PDB file of C-alpha atoms in Angstrom:
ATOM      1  CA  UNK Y 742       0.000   0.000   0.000  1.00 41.00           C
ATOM      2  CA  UNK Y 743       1.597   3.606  -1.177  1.00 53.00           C
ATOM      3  CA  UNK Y 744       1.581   6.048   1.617  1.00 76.00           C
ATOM      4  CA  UNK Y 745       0.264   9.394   2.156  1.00 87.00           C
ATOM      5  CA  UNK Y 746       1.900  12.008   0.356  1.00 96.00           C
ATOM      6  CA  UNK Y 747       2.447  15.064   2.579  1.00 98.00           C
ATOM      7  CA  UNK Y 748       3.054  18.277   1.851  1.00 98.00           C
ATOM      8  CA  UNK Y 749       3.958  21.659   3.498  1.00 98.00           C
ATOM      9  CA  UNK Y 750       2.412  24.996   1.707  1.00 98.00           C
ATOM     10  CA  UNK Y 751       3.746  28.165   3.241  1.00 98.00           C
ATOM     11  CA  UNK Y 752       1.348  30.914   2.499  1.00 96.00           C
ATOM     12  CA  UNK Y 753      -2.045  28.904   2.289  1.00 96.00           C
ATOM     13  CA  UNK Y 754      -4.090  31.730   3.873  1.00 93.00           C
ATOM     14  CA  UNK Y 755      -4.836  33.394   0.088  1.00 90.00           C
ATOM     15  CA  UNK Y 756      -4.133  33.127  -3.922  1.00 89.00           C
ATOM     16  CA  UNK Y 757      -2.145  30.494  -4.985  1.00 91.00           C
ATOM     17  CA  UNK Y 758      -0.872  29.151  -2.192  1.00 95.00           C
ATOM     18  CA  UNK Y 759      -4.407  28.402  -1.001  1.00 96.00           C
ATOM     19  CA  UNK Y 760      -5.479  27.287  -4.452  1.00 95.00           C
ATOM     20  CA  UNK Y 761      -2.244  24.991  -4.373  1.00 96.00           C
ATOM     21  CA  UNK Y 762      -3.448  23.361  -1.019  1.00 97.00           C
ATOM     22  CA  UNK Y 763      -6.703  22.618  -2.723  1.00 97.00           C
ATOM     23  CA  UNK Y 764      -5.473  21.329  -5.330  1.00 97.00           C
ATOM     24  CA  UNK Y 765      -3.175  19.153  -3.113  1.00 98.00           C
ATOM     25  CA  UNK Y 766      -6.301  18.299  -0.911  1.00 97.00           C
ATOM     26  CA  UNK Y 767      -8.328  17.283  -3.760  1.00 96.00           C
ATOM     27  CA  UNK Y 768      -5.592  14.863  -4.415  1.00 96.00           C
ATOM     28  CA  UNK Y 769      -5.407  12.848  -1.678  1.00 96.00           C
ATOM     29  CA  UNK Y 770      -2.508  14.919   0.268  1.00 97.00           C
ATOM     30  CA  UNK Y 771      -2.166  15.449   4.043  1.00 97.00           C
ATOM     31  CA  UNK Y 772      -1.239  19.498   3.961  1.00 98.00           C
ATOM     32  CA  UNK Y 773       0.070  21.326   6.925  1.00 98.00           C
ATOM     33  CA  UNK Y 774      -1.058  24.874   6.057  1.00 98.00           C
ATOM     34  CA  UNK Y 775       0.943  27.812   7.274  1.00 98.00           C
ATOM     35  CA  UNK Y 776       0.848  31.804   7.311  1.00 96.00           C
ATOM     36  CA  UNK Y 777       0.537  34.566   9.336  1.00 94.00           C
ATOM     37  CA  UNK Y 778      -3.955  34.456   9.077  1.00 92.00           C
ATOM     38  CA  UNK Y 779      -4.410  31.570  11.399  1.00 93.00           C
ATOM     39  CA  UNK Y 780      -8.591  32.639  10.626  1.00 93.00           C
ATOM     40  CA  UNK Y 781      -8.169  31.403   7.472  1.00 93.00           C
ATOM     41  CA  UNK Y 782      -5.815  28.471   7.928  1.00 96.00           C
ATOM     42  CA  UNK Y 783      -8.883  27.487  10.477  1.00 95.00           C
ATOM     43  CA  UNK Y 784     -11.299  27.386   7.672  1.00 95.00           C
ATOM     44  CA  UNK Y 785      -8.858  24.926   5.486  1.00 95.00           C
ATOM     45  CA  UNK Y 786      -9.015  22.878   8.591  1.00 95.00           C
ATOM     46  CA  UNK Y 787     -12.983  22.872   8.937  1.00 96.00           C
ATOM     47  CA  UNK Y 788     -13.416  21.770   5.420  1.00 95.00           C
ATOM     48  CA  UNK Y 789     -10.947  18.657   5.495  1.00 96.00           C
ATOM     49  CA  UNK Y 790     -10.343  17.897   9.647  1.00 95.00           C
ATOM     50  CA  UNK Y 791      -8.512  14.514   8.595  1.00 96.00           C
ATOM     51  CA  UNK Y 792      -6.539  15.939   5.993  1.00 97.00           C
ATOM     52  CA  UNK Y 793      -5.044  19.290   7.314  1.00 97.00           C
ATOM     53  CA  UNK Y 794      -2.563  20.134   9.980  1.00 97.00           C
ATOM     54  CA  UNK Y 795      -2.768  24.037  10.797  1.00 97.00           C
ATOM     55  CA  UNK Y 796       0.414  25.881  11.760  1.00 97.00           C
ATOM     56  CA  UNK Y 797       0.122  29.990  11.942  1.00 97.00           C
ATOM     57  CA  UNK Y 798       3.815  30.687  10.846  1.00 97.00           C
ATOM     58  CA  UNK Y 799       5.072  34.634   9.337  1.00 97.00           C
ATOM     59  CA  UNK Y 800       8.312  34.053   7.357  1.00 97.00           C
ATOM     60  CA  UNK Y 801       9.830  37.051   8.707  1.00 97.00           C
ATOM     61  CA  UNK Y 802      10.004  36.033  12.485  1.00 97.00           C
ATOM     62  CA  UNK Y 803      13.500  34.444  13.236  1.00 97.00           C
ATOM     63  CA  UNK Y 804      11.743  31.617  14.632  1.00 98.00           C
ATOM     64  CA  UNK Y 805       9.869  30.816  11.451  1.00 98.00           C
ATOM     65  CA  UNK Y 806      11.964  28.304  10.703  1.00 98.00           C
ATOM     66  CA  UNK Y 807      12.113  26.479  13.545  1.00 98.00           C
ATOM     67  CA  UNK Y 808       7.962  26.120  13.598  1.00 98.00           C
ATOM     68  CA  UNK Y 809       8.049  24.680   9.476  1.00 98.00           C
ATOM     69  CA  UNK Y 810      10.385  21.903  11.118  1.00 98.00           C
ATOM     70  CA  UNK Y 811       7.791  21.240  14.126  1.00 98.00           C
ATOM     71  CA  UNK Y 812       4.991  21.754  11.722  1.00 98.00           C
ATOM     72  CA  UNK Y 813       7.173  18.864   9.726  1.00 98.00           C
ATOM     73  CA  UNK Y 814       7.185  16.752  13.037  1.00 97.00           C
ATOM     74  CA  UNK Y 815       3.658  17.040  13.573  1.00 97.00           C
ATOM     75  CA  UNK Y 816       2.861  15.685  10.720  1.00 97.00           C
ATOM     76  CA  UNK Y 817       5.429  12.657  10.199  1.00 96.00           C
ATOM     77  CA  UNK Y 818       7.729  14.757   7.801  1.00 96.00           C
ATOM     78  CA  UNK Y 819       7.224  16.112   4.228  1.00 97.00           C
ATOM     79  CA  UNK Y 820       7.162  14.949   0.740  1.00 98.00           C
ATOM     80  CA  UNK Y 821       6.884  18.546  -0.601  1.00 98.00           C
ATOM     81  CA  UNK Y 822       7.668  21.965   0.428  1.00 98.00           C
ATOM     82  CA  UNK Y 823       5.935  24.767  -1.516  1.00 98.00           C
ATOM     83  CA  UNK Y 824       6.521  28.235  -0.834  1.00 98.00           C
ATOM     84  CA  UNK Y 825       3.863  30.897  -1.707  1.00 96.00           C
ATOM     85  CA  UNK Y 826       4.696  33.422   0.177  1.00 94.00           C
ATOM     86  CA  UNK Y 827       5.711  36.847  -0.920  1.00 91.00           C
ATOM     87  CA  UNK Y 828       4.771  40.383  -1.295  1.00 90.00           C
ATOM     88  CA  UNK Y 829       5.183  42.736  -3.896  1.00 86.00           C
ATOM     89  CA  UNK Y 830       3.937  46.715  -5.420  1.00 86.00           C
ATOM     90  CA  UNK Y 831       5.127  49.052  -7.705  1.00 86.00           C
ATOM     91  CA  UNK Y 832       7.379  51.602  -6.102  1.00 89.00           C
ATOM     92  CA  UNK Y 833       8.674  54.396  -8.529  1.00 89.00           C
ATOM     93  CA  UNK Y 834       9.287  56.552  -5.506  1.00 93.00           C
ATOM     94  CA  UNK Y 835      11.556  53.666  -4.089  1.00 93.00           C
ATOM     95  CA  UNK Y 836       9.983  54.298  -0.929  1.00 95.00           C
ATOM     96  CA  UNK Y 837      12.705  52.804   1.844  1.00 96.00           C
ATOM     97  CA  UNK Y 838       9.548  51.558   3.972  1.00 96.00           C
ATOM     98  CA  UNK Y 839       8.539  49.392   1.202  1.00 95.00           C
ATOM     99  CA  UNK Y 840      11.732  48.490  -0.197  1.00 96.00           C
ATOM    100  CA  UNK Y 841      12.796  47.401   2.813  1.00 97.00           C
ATOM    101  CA  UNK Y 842       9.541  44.818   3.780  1.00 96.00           C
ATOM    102  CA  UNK Y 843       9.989  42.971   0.492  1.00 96.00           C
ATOM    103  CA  UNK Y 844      13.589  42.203   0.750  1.00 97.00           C
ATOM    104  CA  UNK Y 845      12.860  41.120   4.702  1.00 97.00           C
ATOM    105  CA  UNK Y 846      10.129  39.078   3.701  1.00 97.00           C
ATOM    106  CA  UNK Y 847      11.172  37.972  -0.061  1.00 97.00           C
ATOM    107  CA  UNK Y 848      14.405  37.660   0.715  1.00 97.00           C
ATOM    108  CA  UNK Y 849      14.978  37.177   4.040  1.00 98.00           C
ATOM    109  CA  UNK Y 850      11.816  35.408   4.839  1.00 98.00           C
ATOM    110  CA  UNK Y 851      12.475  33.089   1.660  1.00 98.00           C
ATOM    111  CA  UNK Y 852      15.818  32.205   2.771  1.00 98.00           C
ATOM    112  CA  UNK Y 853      14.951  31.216   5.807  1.00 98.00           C
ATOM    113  CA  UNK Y 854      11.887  29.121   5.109  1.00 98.00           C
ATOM    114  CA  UNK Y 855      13.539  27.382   1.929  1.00 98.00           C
ATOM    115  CA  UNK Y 856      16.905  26.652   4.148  1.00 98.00           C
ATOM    116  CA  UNK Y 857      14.876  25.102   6.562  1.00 98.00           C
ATOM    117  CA  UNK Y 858      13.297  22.812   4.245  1.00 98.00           C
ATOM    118  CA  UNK Y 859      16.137  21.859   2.686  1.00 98.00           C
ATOM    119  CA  UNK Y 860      17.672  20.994   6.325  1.00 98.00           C
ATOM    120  CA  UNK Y 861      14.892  18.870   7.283  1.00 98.00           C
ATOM    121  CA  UNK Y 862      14.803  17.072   4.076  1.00 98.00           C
ATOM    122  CA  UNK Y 863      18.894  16.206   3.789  1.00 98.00           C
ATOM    123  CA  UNK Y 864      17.922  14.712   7.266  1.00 97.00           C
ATOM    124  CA  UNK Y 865      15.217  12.493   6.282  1.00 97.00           C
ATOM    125  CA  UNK Y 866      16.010  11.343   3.108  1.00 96.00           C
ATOM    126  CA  UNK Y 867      14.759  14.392   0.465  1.00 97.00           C
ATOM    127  CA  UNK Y 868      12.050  15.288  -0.902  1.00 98.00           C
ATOM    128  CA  UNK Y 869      10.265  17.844  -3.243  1.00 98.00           C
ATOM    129  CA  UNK Y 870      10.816  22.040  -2.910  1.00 98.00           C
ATOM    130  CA  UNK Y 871       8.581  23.856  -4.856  1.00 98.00           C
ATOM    131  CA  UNK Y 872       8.720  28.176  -4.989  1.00 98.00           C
ATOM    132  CA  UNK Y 873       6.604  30.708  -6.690  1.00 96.00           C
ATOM    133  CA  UNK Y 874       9.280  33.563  -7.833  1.00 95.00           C
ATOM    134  CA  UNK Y 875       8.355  35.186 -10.721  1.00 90.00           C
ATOM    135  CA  UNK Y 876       8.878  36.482 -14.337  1.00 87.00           C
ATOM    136  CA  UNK Y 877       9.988  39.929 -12.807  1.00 85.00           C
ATOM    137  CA  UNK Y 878      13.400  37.784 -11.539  1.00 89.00           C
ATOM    138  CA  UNK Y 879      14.695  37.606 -15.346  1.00 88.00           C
ATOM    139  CA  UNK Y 880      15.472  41.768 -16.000  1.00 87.00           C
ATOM    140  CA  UNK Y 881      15.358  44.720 -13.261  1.00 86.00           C
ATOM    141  CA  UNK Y 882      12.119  46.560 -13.462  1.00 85.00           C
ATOM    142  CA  UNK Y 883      12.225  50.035 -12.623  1.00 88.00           C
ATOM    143  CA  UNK Y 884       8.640  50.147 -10.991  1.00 86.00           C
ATOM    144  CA  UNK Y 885       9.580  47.611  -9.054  1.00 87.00           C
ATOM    145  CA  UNK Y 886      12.837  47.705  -7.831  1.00 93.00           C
ATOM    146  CA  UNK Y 887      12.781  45.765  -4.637  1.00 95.00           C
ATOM    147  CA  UNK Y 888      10.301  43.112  -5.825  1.00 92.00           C
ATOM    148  CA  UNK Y 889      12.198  42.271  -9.282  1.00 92.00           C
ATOM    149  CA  UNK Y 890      15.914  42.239  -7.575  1.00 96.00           C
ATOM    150  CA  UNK Y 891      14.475  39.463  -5.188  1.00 97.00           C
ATOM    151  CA  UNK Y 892      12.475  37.062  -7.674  1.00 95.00           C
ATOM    152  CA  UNK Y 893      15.900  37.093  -9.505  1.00 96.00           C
ATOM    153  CA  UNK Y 894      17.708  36.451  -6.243  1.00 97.00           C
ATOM    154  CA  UNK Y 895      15.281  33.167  -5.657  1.00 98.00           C
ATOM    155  CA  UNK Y 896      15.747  31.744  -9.256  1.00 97.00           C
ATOM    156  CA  UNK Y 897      19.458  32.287  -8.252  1.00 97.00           C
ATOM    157  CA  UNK Y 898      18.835  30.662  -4.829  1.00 98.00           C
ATOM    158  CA  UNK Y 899      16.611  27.841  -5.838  1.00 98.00           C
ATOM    159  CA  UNK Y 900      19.582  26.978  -8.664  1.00 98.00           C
ATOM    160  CA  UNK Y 901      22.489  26.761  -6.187  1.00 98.00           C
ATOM    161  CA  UNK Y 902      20.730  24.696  -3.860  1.00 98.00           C
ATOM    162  CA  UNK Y 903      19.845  22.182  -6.851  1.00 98.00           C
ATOM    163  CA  UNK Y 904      23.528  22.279  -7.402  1.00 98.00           C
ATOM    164  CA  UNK Y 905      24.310  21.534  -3.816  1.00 98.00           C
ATOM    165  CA  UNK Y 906      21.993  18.528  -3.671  1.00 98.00           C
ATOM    166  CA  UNK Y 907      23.133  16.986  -6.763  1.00 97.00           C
ATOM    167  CA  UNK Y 908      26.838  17.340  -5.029  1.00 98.00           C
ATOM    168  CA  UNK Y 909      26.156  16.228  -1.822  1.00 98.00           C
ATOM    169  CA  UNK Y 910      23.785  13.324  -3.495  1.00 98.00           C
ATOM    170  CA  UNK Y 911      21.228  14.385  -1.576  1.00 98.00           C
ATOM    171  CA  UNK Y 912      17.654  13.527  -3.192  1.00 98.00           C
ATOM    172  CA  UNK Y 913      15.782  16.730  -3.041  1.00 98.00           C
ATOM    173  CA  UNK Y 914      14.164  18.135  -6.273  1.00 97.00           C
ATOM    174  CA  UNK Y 915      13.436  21.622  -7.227  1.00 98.00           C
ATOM    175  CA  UNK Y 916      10.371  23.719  -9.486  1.00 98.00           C
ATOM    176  CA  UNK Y 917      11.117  27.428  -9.608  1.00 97.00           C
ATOM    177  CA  UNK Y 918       7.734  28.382 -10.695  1.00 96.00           C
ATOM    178  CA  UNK Y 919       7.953  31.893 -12.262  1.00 93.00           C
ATOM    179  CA  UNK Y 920       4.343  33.229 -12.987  1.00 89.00           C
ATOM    180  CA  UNK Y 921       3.343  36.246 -14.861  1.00 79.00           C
ATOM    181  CA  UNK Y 922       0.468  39.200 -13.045  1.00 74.00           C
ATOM    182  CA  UNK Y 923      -2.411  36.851 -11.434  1.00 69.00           C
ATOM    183  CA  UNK Y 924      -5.200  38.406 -10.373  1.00 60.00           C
ATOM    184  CA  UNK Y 925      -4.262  37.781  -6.543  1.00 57.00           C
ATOM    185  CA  UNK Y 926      -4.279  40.084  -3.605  1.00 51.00           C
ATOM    186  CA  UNK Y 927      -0.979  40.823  -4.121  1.00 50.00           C
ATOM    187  CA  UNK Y 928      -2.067  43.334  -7.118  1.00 49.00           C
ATOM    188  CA  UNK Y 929      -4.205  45.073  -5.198  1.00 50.00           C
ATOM    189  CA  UNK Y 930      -6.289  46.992  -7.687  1.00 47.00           C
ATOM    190  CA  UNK Y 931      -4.402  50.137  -7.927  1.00 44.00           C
ATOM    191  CA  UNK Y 932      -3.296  49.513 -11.435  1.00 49.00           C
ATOM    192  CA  UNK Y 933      -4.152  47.713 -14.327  1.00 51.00           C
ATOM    193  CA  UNK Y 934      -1.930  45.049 -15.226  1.00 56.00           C
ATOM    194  CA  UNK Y 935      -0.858  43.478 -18.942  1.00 61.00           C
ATOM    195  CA  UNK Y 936      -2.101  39.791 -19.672  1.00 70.00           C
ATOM    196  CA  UNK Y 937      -3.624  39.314 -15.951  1.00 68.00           C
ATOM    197  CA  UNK Y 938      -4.132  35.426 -15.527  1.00 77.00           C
ATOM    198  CA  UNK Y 939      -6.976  34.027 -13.545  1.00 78.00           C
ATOM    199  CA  UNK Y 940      -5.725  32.179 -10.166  1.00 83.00           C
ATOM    200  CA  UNK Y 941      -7.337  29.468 -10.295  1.00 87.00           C
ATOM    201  CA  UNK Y 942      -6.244  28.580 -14.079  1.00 87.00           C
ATOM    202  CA  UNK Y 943      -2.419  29.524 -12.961  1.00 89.00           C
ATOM    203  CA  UNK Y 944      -3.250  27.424 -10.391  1.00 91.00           C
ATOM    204  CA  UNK Y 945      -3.859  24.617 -11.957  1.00 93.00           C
ATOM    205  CA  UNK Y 946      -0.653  24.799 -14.623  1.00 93.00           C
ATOM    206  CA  UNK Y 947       1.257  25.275 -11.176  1.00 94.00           C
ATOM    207  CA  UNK Y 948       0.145  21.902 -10.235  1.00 96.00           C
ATOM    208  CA  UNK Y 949       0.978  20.122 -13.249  1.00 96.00           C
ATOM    209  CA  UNK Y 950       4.343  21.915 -13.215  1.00 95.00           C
ATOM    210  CA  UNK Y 951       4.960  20.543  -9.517  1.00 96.00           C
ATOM    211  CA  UNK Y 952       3.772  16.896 -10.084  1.00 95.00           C
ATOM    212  CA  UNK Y 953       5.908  16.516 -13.228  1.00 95.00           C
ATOM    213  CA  UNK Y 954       8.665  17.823 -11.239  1.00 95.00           C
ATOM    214  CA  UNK Y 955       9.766  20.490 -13.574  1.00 95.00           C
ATOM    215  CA  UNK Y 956      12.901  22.203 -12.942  1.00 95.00           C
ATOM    216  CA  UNK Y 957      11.495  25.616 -14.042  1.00 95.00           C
ATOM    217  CA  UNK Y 958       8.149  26.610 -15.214  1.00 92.00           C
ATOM    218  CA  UNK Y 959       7.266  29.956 -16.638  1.00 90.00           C
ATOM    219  CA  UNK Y 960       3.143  30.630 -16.232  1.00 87.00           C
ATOM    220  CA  UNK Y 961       1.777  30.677 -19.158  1.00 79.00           C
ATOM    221  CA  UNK Y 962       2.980  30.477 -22.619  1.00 75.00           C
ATOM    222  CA  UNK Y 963       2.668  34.714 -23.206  1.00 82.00           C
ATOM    223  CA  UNK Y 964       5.087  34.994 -20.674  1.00 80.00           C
ATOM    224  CA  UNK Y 965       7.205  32.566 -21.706  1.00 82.00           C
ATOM    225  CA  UNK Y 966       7.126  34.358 -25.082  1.00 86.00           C
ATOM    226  CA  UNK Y 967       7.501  37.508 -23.450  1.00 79.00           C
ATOM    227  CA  UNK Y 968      11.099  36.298 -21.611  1.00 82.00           C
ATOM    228  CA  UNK Y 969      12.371  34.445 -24.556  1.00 82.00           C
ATOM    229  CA  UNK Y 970      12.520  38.530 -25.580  1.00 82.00           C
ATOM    230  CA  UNK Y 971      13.304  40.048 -22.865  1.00 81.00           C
ATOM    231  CA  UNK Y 972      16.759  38.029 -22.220  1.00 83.00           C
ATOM    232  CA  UNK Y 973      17.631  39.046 -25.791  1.00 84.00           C
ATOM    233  CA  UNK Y 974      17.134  42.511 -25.381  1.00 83.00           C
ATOM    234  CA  UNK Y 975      21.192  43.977 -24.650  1.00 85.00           C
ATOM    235  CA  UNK Y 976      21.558  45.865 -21.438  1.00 83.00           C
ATOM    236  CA  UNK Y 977      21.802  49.447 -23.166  1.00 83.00           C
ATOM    237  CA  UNK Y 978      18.684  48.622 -24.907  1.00 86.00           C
ATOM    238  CA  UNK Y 979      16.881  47.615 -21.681  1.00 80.00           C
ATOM    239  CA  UNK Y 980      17.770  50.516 -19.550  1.00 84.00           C
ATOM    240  CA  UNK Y 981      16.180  52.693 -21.882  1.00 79.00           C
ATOM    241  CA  UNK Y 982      12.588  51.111 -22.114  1.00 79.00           C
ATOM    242  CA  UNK Y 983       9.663  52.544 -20.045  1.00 76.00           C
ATOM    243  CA  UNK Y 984       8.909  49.324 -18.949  1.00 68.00           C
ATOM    244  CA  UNK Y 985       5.603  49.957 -16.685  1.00 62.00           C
ATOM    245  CA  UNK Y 986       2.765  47.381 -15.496  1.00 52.00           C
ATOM    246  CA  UNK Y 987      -0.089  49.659 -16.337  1.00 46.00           C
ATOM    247  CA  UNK Y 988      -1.650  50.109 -19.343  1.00 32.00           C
TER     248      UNK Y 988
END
């Protein structure tokens, strides 16, 4: 008899990250759901008691770490570690304030959620880590300073660490799942954003992306035109376009 797959999905209060423990619930996975909203981690465990493990975690705490690897105990260790949590907004102004928060919690808060997974699963034999970065990681954006420098700093992370494993011959896979603009909280209705994808549809492409084990997986196939461009375009070039998210 196979047994339970478990996962872990950090930032299952909202958008894809809760979409992603659906998904992973409607599959037939035990999911210990974490964020800062223990409310709404409450109301993933009220529709599937036997299935979900509730732990309220916020990335950016130095103990945040320490509660994924309890949350890990709890529920008889991981299969799958996916990371959905991250904030983001335009700042032309390059407001310090907001700067600042991303980096601490995109950064930061991503370093020391992934390292912690990655810890716990050399320990115990591997297993599957799973991010959402983004398409903003491939070229600086100037209205979004902060928020692009970091999604490139995850790809960059998310690649070392593959390289570690595969040199320490340790058997822990990697997805670096780089979306385009989903209609998610994160954009928070300010501006209007170019080819906005539907959650639940990104969603879904996520999931495939994770259970084939994909080592990288640009959401959807605009964007993935849209990069194929983008890396072509030579530095002097780029720093001259006005690049903006609104139309």
């Amino acid at each position: 008899m196979t047994s339970t797959r478990k996962a872990i999905v950090m930032g299952a209060s909202s958008g894809m990250g809760r979409e992603m423990a659906l998904l992973l619930l409607a599959d037939g996975w035990q999911v210990g759901v974490a964020a800062r909203r223990a409310d709404a981690l409450e109301e993933l465990r009220q529709q599937f008691p036997e299935q979900v493990t509730v732990m309220p975690i916020d990335v950016t705490d130095d103990a945040a770490g320490e509660e994924l690897i309890q949350l890990a105990e709890r529920m008889g260790g991981i299969d799958l570690y996916f990371h959905a949590s991250g904030i983001g907004k335009q700042n032309p102004d390059v407001d310090a304030k907001i700067e600042l928060k991303t980096v601490a919690t995109n950064g930061m808060g991503f370093t020391r959620m992934i390292d912690a997974a990655f810890g716990y699963m050399a320990e115990h034999g591997g297993g599957h880590i799973a991010a959402i970065t983004s398409v903003a990681g491939t070229k600086g954006l100037g209205m979004a300073p902060s928020y692009s420098a970091t999604k490139a700093f995850q790809n960059t992370y998310l690649q070392a660490l593959e390289q570690l494993a595969n040199m320490r011959k340790l058997n822990i896979r990697f997805t670096d799942i780089r979306p385009g603009f989903v209609a998610t909280a994160l954009l928070d209705g300010e501006h209007s954003y170019p080819m906005l994808m539907d959650v639940k549809t990104t969603s879904q492409q996520i999931f495939k992306a994770v259970k084939a084990k994909k080592h990288i997986a640009i959401v959807d196939w605009r964007y993935r035109l849209l990069i194929a461009a983008w890396r072509r375009l030579p530095k002097c070039l780029w720093r001259h376009l006005p690049i903006k998210t609104k139309r």
